[in-house]
Short mmCIF file of C-alpha atoms in Angstrom, two decimals:
data_model
loop_
_atom_site.label_atom_id
_atom_site.label_comp_id
_atom_site.label_asym_id
_atom_site.label_seq_id
_atom_site.Cartn_x
_atom_site.Cartn_y
_atom_site.Cartn_z
CA MET A 1 -27.98 -49.04 10.99
CA VAL A 2 -24.86 -47.33 9.75
CA ILE A 3 -26.03 -47.72 6.23
CA ALA A 4 -29.01 -46.01 7.15
CA GLY A 5 -27.52 -42.92 9.44
CA ALA A 6 -25.52 -42.68 5.95
CA CYS A 7 -27.83 -42.85 3.53
CA GLU A 8 -30.55 -40.15 5.13
CA ALA A 9 -27.31 -37.88 5.90
CA PHE A 10 -26.74 -37.78 1.86
CA VAL A 11 -30.20 -37.44 1.17
CA LEU A 12 -30.63 -34.47 3.81
CA SER A 13 -27.73 -32.84 1.80
CA VAL A 14 -29.25 -33.35 -1.49
CA GLU A 15 -32.60 -31.94 -0.33
CA GLY A 16 -30.74 -28.87 0.99
CA ILE A 17 -28.65 -28.92 -2.36
CA ALA A 18 -31.73 -29.14 -4.09
CA HIS A 19 -33.84 -26.27 -2.11
CA ASN A 20 -31.05 -23.73 -2.63
CA LEU A 21 -30.86 -24.26 -6.28
CA HIS A 22 -35.02 -23.87 -6.78
CA LEU A 23 -35.42 -27.48 -8.02
CA THR A 24 -38.89 -29.15 -7.98
CA ASP A 25 -39.72 -32.05 -5.40
CA TYR A 26 -39.73 -34.74 -8.07
CA VAL A 27 -36.49 -33.98 -9.56
CA SER A 28 -34.35 -33.60 -6.18
CA GLY A 29 -35.85 -36.44 -4.93
CA ILE A 30 -34.27 -38.32 -8.14
CA TYR A 31 -30.61 -36.70 -6.70
CA ALA A 32 -31.43 -38.07 -3.41
CA SER A 33 -32.50 -41.33 -5.07
CA ILE A 34 -28.44 -41.21 -6.38
CA ALA A 35 -26.96 -40.13 -3.06
CA SER A 36 -28.73 -43.27 -1.47
CA THR A 37 -27.07 -45.77 -3.74
CA ILE A 38 -23.61 -44.76 -2.54
CA PRO A 39 -23.97 -46.93 0.39
CA GLU A 40 -24.94 -49.78 -2.27
CA LEU A 41 -21.96 -48.68 -4.67
CA SER A 42 -19.07 -49.11 -1.93
CA VAL A 43 -20.55 -52.74 -1.18
CA LEU A 44 -20.01 -53.49 -4.36
CA ALA A 45 -16.62 -51.57 -4.80
CA PHE A 46 -15.31 -53.58 -1.43
CA LEU A 47 -16.78 -56.95 -3.66
CA ILE A 48 -14.89 -56.29 -6.67
CA LEU A 49 -11.66 -55.10 -4.90
CA SER A 50 -11.79 -58.28 -3.38
CA GLY A 51 -12.15 -60.36 -6.40
CA GLN A 52 -15.89 -61.31 -6.30
CA TYR A 53 -16.76 -60.22 -9.72
CA GLU A 54 -19.79 -62.24 -10.31
CA MET A 55 -21.14 -61.75 -6.77
CA ALA A 56 -20.89 -58.33 -7.63
CA TRP A 57 -22.51 -58.84 -10.90
CA ILE A 58 -25.32 -60.63 -9.50
CA LEU A 59 -26.03 -58.14 -6.60
CA ALA A 60 -26.39 -55.49 -8.83
CA LEU A 61 -29.03 -57.30 -10.97
CA ALA A 62 -30.93 -58.55 -8.12
CA THR A 63 -31.53 -55.12 -6.69
CA ILE A 64 -33.43 -54.48 -9.20
CA PHE A 65 -36.18 -57.17 -8.74
CA MET A 66 -36.40 -55.95 -5.14
CA ASN A 67 -36.61 -52.40 -5.80
CA SER A 68 -39.13 -53.23 -8.50
CA LEU A 69 -41.25 -54.94 -6.04
CA VAL A 70 -40.77 -51.88 -3.20
CA PHE A 71 -42.05 -49.13 -6.03
CA ALA A 72 -45.02 -51.72 -7.16
CA LEU A 73 -46.25 -52.04 -3.26
CA TYR A 74 -45.84 -48.11 -3.10
CA THR A 75 -48.27 -47.56 -5.98
CA LEU A 76 -50.70 -49.98 -4.33
CA VAL A 77 -50.76 -47.48 -1.14
CA LEU A 78 -50.81 -44.19 -3.01
CA PRO A 79 -54.03 -41.86 -2.67
CA LYS A 80 -56.19 -42.37 -5.72
CA ASP A 81 -58.46 -39.94 -7.30
CA GLU A 82 -62.32 -40.63 -7.69
CA HIS A 83 -62.01 -43.07 -10.88
CA GLY A 84 -58.90 -45.14 -8.59
CA ASN A 85 -56.32 -44.02 -10.26
CA TYR A 86 -53.41 -41.84 -9.20
CA GLN A 87 -52.08 -39.52 -11.72
CA LEU A 88 -47.99 -39.76 -12.36
CA PRO A 89 -45.72 -37.03 -12.63
CA ASP A 90 -44.87 -35.89 -16.04
CA ALA A 91 -41.29 -36.39 -15.58
CA ILE A 92 -41.79 -40.24 -15.05
CA MET A 93 -44.69 -40.55 -18.37
CA TRP A 94 -41.95 -38.35 -20.76
CA VAL A 95 -38.58 -39.24 -19.44
CA GLY A 96 -38.42 -42.18 -17.35
CA SER A 97 -40.51 -44.51 -19.65
CA ASP A 98 -37.92 -43.93 -22.20
CA LEU A 99 -35.31 -45.15 -19.70
CA LEU A 100 -37.50 -48.13 -19.21
CA SER A 101 -37.57 -48.61 -22.79
CA MET A 102 -33.73 -48.57 -23.09
CA GLY A 103 -33.10 -50.60 -20.36
CA ALA A 104 -35.20 -53.36 -21.60
CA VAL A 105 -33.81 -53.52 -25.05
CA ILE A 106 -30.59 -53.54 -23.51
CA SER A 107 -30.79 -56.57 -20.99
CA LEU A 108 -33.04 -58.29 -23.47
CA SER A 109 -30.50 -58.09 -26.42
CA VAL A 110 -27.17 -58.76 -24.18
CA GLY A 111 -28.94 -61.24 -22.30
CA LEU A 112 -29.67 -63.32 -25.52
CA SER A 113 -26.61 -62.58 -27.33
CA VAL A 114 -24.33 -63.82 -24.01
CA LEU A 115 -27.23 -66.77 -23.84
CA LEU A 116 -26.37 -67.84 -26.90
CA VAL A 117 -22.64 -67.74 -26.39
CA HIS A 118 -23.36 -70.43 -23.31
CA LEU A 119 -25.24 -72.42 -25.00
CA PHE A 120 -22.73 -72.80 -28.10
CA PRO A 121 -19.56 -72.09 -27.17
CA VAL A 122 -18.30 -73.78 -30.62
CA THR A 123 -17.58 -72.07 -33.65
CA ALA A 124 -17.70 -73.49 -37.33
CA THR A 125 -14.23 -73.61 -37.00
CA ASN A 126 -14.24 -75.70 -34.22
CA LEU A 127 -12.40 -72.73 -31.87
CA LEU A 128 -13.75 -71.88 -28.71
CA ILE A 129 -15.87 -68.96 -28.22
CA PRO A 130 -14.61 -67.21 -24.99
CA GLN A 131 -17.20 -68.09 -22.00
CA SER A 132 -16.29 -65.19 -20.17
CA LEU A 133 -16.47 -61.24 -20.60
CA ASP A 134 -13.12 -59.23 -20.53
CA SER A 135 -12.44 -56.31 -18.89
CA GLY A 136 -12.71 -54.42 -22.45
CA GLU A 137 -16.15 -55.76 -22.72
CA LEU A 138 -17.01 -54.72 -19.05
CA ILE A 139 -15.36 -51.45 -19.46
CA LEU A 140 -17.66 -50.78 -22.93
CA PHE A 141 -20.87 -52.24 -21.87
CA GLY A 142 -20.70 -50.37 -17.94
CA PHE A 143 -19.67 -47.15 -20.01
CA CYS A 144 -22.44 -46.77 -22.64
CA LEU A 145 -24.81 -47.52 -19.71
CA ILE A 146 -23.52 -44.65 -17.37
CA VAL A 147 -23.81 -42.21 -20.40
CA VAL A 148 -27.11 -43.08 -20.79
CA PHE A 149 -28.24 -42.23 -17.45
CA ILE A 150 -26.20 -38.63 -17.48
CA ALA A 151 -28.30 -37.82 -20.87
CA TYR A 152 -31.55 -38.88 -18.78
CA LEU A 153 -30.41 -36.40 -15.92
CA TYR A 154 -29.39 -33.49 -18.44
CA ARG A 155 -32.90 -33.66 -19.83
CA ILE A 156 -35.24 -34.49 -16.43
CA THR A 157 -33.24 -31.50 -14.69
CA LYS A 158 -33.04 -29.13 -17.60
CA TYR A 159 -37.03 -29.55 -18.58
CA TYR A 160 -38.70 -30.83 -15.35
CA GLY A 161 -36.34 -29.38 -12.66
CA LYS A 162 -36.53 -25.98 -12.46
CA CYS A 163 -39.57 -24.43 -10.23
CA ASP A 164 -42.29 -22.86 -12.40
CA PRO A 165 -43.91 -20.02 -9.91
CA SER A 166 -47.27 -19.67 -12.49
CA SER A 167 -47.86 -23.53 -12.37
CA SER A 168 -50.94 -24.48 -10.12
CA ASP A 169 -48.97 -27.40 -8.81
CA PRO A 170 -47.60 -26.63 -5.76
CA HIS A 171 -45.15 -29.15 -6.08
CA ILE A 172 -43.66 -27.77 -9.56
CA ALA A 173 -44.18 -24.00 -8.24
CA CYS A 174 -42.08 -25.07 -5.15
CA GLU A 175 -44.25 -23.81 -2.63
CA ILE A 176 -43.76 -26.41 -0.36
CA GLU A 177 -41.35 -25.10 2.41
CA TYR A 178 -38.39 -27.47 3.70
CA ASP A 179 -35.83 -26.91 6.45
CA VAL A 180 -32.62 -24.68 4.98
CA LEU A 181 -29.46 -25.86 6.05
CA SER A 182 -26.44 -23.78 6.21
CA LYS A 183 -23.17 -24.83 3.79
CA PRO A 184 -21.28 -25.93 7.11
CA LYS A 185 -23.78 -28.37 8.23
CA LEU A 186 -23.77 -29.35 4.41
CA GLY A 187 -20.77 -30.11 4.90
CA ILE A 188 -20.65 -32.07 8.26
CA TYR A 189 -23.58 -34.47 6.66
CA LEU A 190 -21.65 -35.04 3.52
CA VAL A 191 -18.54 -35.90 5.41
CA LEU A 192 -20.47 -38.14 8.00
CA ALA A 193 -22.09 -39.72 5.15
CA SER A 194 -19.43 -40.70 3.29
CA ILE A 195 -17.67 -42.21 6.75
CA GLY A 196 -20.76 -44.61 7.10
CA ALA A 197 -21.04 -45.72 3.53
CA LEU A 198 -17.39 -46.93 3.77
CA LEU A 199 -17.67 -48.54 7.39
CA GLY A 200 -21.41 -50.14 6.30
CA GLY A 201 -19.90 -51.02 2.73
CA GLU A 202 -17.43 -52.92 4.39
CA ALA A 203 -19.38 -54.82 6.69
CA LEU A 204 -22.28 -56.28 4.12
CA SER A 205 -18.81 -57.48 1.46
CA SER A 206 -17.35 -58.94 4.60
CA PHE A 207 -20.99 -60.49 5.41
CA ALA A 208 -20.97 -61.92 1.81
CA HIS A 209 -17.91 -63.85 2.43
CA PHE A 210 -18.96 -65.39 5.68
CA ALA A 211 -22.10 -66.01 4.02
CA ILE A 212 -20.95 -68.06 0.81
CA ASP A 213 -17.64 -69.49 2.17
CA GLU A 214 -18.73 -69.80 6.04
CA ILE A 215 -22.49 -70.79 5.76
CA GLY A 216 -22.66 -72.28 2.40
CA LEU A 217 -25.39 -70.29 1.20
CA PRO A 218 -26.04 -70.13 -2.64
CA ILE A 219 -24.77 -67.20 -4.45
CA ILE A 220 -28.03 -65.88 -5.49
CA HIS A 221 -29.86 -66.10 -1.72
CA ALA A 222 -26.90 -64.56 -0.45
CA ALA A 223 -27.01 -61.54 -2.76
CA LEU A 224 -30.82 -61.23 -2.14
CA LEU A 225 -29.88 -61.11 1.58
CA LEU A 226 -27.37 -57.98 0.77
CA VAL A 227 -30.15 -56.74 -1.35
CA VAL A 228 -31.94 -56.14 1.44
CA PHE A 229 -29.77 -54.74 3.95
CA GLY A 230 -28.06 -52.45 1.58
CA GLY A 231 -31.90 -51.37 0.21
CA THR A 232 -33.32 -50.80 3.42
CA PRO A 233 -32.48 -47.03 3.79
CA GLU A 234 -34.11 -46.39 0.31
CA TYR A 235 -36.94 -48.48 1.97
CA ILE A 236 -37.33 -46.30 4.96
CA ILE A 237 -36.72 -42.83 2.92
CA VAL A 238 -39.92 -44.15 0.95
CA ALA A 239 -42.19 -44.72 3.93
CA SER A 240 -40.69 -41.40 5.71
CA SER A 241 -41.43 -39.26 2.54
CA HIS A 242 -45.03 -40.66 1.95
CA ARG A 243 -45.68 -40.30 6.12
CA LYS A 244 -44.65 -36.88 5.85
CA LYS A 245 -47.11 -36.38 2.71
CA GLU A 246 -43.99 -35.71 0.27
CA LEU A 247 -45.22 -37.93 -2.41
CA GLU A 248 -43.34 -36.83 -5.14
CA ILE A 249 -39.81 -37.17 -3.53
CA ALA A 250 -41.26 -41.02 -2.23
CA LEU A 251 -42.65 -41.49 -5.81
CA SER A 252 -39.10 -40.48 -7.19
CA ASN A 253 -37.02 -42.34 -4.68
CA ALA A 254 -38.94 -45.95 -5.62
CA PHE A 255 -39.07 -45.50 -9.43
CA GLY A 256 -35.17 -44.44 -9.13
CA GLY A 257 -34.42 -47.28 -7.21
CA ILE A 258 -35.28 -49.25 -10.55
CA VAL A 259 -33.53 -47.46 -13.24
CA GLN A 260 -30.70 -45.94 -11.51
CA VAL A 261 -30.02 -49.63 -10.29
CA PHE A 262 -30.00 -50.80 -14.16
CA PHE A 263 -27.92 -47.56 -15.45
CA VAL A 264 -25.80 -46.81 -12.24
CA ILE A 265 -25.03 -49.62 -9.81
CA PHE A 266 -25.11 -51.99 -12.45
CA GLY A 267 -22.83 -49.70 -14.91
CA PHE A 268 -20.33 -49.05 -12.18
CA THR A 269 -20.11 -52.76 -11.54
CA MET A 270 -19.02 -53.47 -15.05
CA VAL A 271 -16.73 -50.39 -15.15
CA ALA A 272 -15.44 -51.15 -12.08
CA SER A 273 -14.86 -54.56 -12.56
CA GLY A 274 -13.07 -54.05 -16.01
CA ILE A 275 -10.56 -51.58 -14.41
CA ILE A 276 -10.02 -53.72 -11.14
CA GLY A 277 -9.92 -57.46 -13.40
CA TYR A 278 -7.42 -55.76 -15.84
CA PHE A 279 -4.58 -55.66 -13.00
CA ASP A 280 -5.86 -59.00 -11.25
CA PRO A 281 -2.88 -61.08 -11.64
CA LEU A 282 -5.76 -63.80 -11.22
CA HIS A 283 -7.39 -62.59 -14.50
CA LEU A 284 -5.18 -60.40 -16.23
CA GLY A 285 -7.77 -58.60 -18.01
CA LEU A 286 -8.99 -61.97 -19.32
CA GLU A 287 -11.88 -64.18 -17.89
CA ILE A 288 -12.82 -61.92 -15.32
CA LEU A 289 -16.57 -62.81 -15.59
CA PRO A 290 -17.57 -66.18 -16.24
CA ILE A 291 -20.82 -66.31 -18.46
CA GLU A 292 -22.99 -69.08 -15.92
CA LEU A 293 -26.38 -69.67 -16.72
CA TYR A 294 -27.83 -68.01 -13.58
CA SER A 295 -26.10 -64.94 -14.01
CA VAL A 296 -27.62 -64.71 -17.68
CA VAL A 297 -30.88 -65.49 -16.59
CA LEU A 298 -30.44 -62.36 -13.97
CA LEU A 299 -29.68 -60.12 -17.06
CA LEU A 300 -32.62 -61.63 -19.10
CA PHE A 301 -35.40 -61.29 -15.90
CA ALA A 302 -34.66 -57.30 -16.19
CA PHE A 303 -36.41 -57.08 -19.54
CA PRO A 304 -39.90 -58.45 -18.33
CA THR A 305 -39.30 -56.06 -14.78
CA MET A 306 -38.57 -52.83 -16.79
CA PHE A 307 -41.08 -53.73 -19.64
CA ILE A 308 -44.02 -54.20 -17.45
CA LEU A 309 -43.24 -51.18 -15.54
CA ARG A 310 -43.20 -49.31 -19.03
CA VAL A 311 -46.56 -50.48 -20.26
CA MET A 312 -48.44 -49.41 -17.10
CA ILE A 313 -46.90 -45.98 -16.69
CA THR A 314 -47.29 -45.02 -20.67
CA ASP A 315 -51.19 -46.57 -21.23
CA ASP A 316 -52.71 -43.61 -19.71
CA SER A 317 -50.18 -41.98 -17.47
CA LYS A 318 -52.00 -43.41 -14.36
CA ILE A 319 -51.57 -46.18 -11.72
CA ASN A 320 -54.24 -47.93 -10.57
CA ALA A 321 -54.32 -51.16 -8.10
CA LEU A 322 -55.01 -53.56 -10.31
CA GLU A 323 -51.76 -52.45 -12.32
CA SER A 324 -49.79 -52.32 -8.98
CA VAL A 325 -51.04 -56.22 -8.18
CA ALA A 326 -50.23 -57.33 -11.59
CA MET A 327 -46.71 -56.06 -11.29
CA ILE A 328 -46.62 -57.24 -7.76
CA ALA A 329 -47.48 -61.19 -8.96
CA VAL A 330 -44.72 -60.53 -11.84
CA PHE A 331 -42.19 -59.66 -9.65
CA VAL A 332 -43.09 -61.86 -6.62
CA MET A 333 -42.86 -65.05 -9.31
CA MET A 334 -39.81 -63.94 -10.51
CA LEU A 335 -37.85 -63.35 -7.02
CA TYR A 336 -39.81 -67.18 -6.37
CA LEU A 337 -38.30 -68.65 -9.37
CA LEU A 338 -34.57 -66.58 -8.31
CA LEU A 339 -35.02 -68.33 -4.64
CA VAL A 340 -36.06 -71.93 -5.31
CA TYR A 341 -33.87 -72.81 -8.18
CA GLY A 342 -30.96 -70.29 -7.83
CA GLY A 343 -29.46 -72.40 -5.64
CA ILE A 344 -29.38 -75.40 -7.91
#
């Protein structure tokens, strides 16, 4: 409940700022979606500070699959035209699809490379290949992901973010009016949201320690529980925006929950793990993240997740019930594999 309140306060703050800057609904929804990840980032920060680097890695990747399932379920209820299609915003078609392509290629290439290291640990000279990622590698990989997302934000804000009064689309023309927040109210919301994010993040990180060490849950099962708790505010935002018929805001939050998790949350996890692990006396910057089979599989699973989304979006820039059901089927099967075999 604390995280849900913090998330809503962040979103209201971002919406107020976006209104003052005359941003379109979709782009303001993207920034609101970024704000809604702050509680999740605080959860990861507390896990990393406590030395649970592997749990943070798994939690970041597991969030991708849950948010992808939410996106697919939401596209199923979007209003369709007479041909059974929903026209996706240009920002998703021309910019979001590029980000999905980048994420799919990165997850596949890095995942296969790490898998080869896991399967073939000995070289021709009988020297052991490191079976873990060190601080330098984590910082490098995470920094690359974050830079890509910054470039995405720049492009989508510059070319799709500003209101165009001459447009026939009321969302692009910014004809839809929202409540205007004063600067003092914005400041209060931001302060309350920050406090709530810290309190909720600390509580969820404590739950992760309790679930693994006290209850004995497999690490992936505990991660999926944390994903549900940490992601609930975002799901509430999608449902609330849809109920208010703010479809572009709801859609940008649902779609942003996928790409932002991979490029922002996962990138932050690697950078923070590399920095904290470098000063961790138990690791001294080396062997921070062990290369285990299930952590590699989670990274490889991100490829079909983003690839099928990219294909469904770019074939005709529309989404229909058949495509939604196909995506749901793929994501459910992957979640089943994680739940049933992830604890072995």
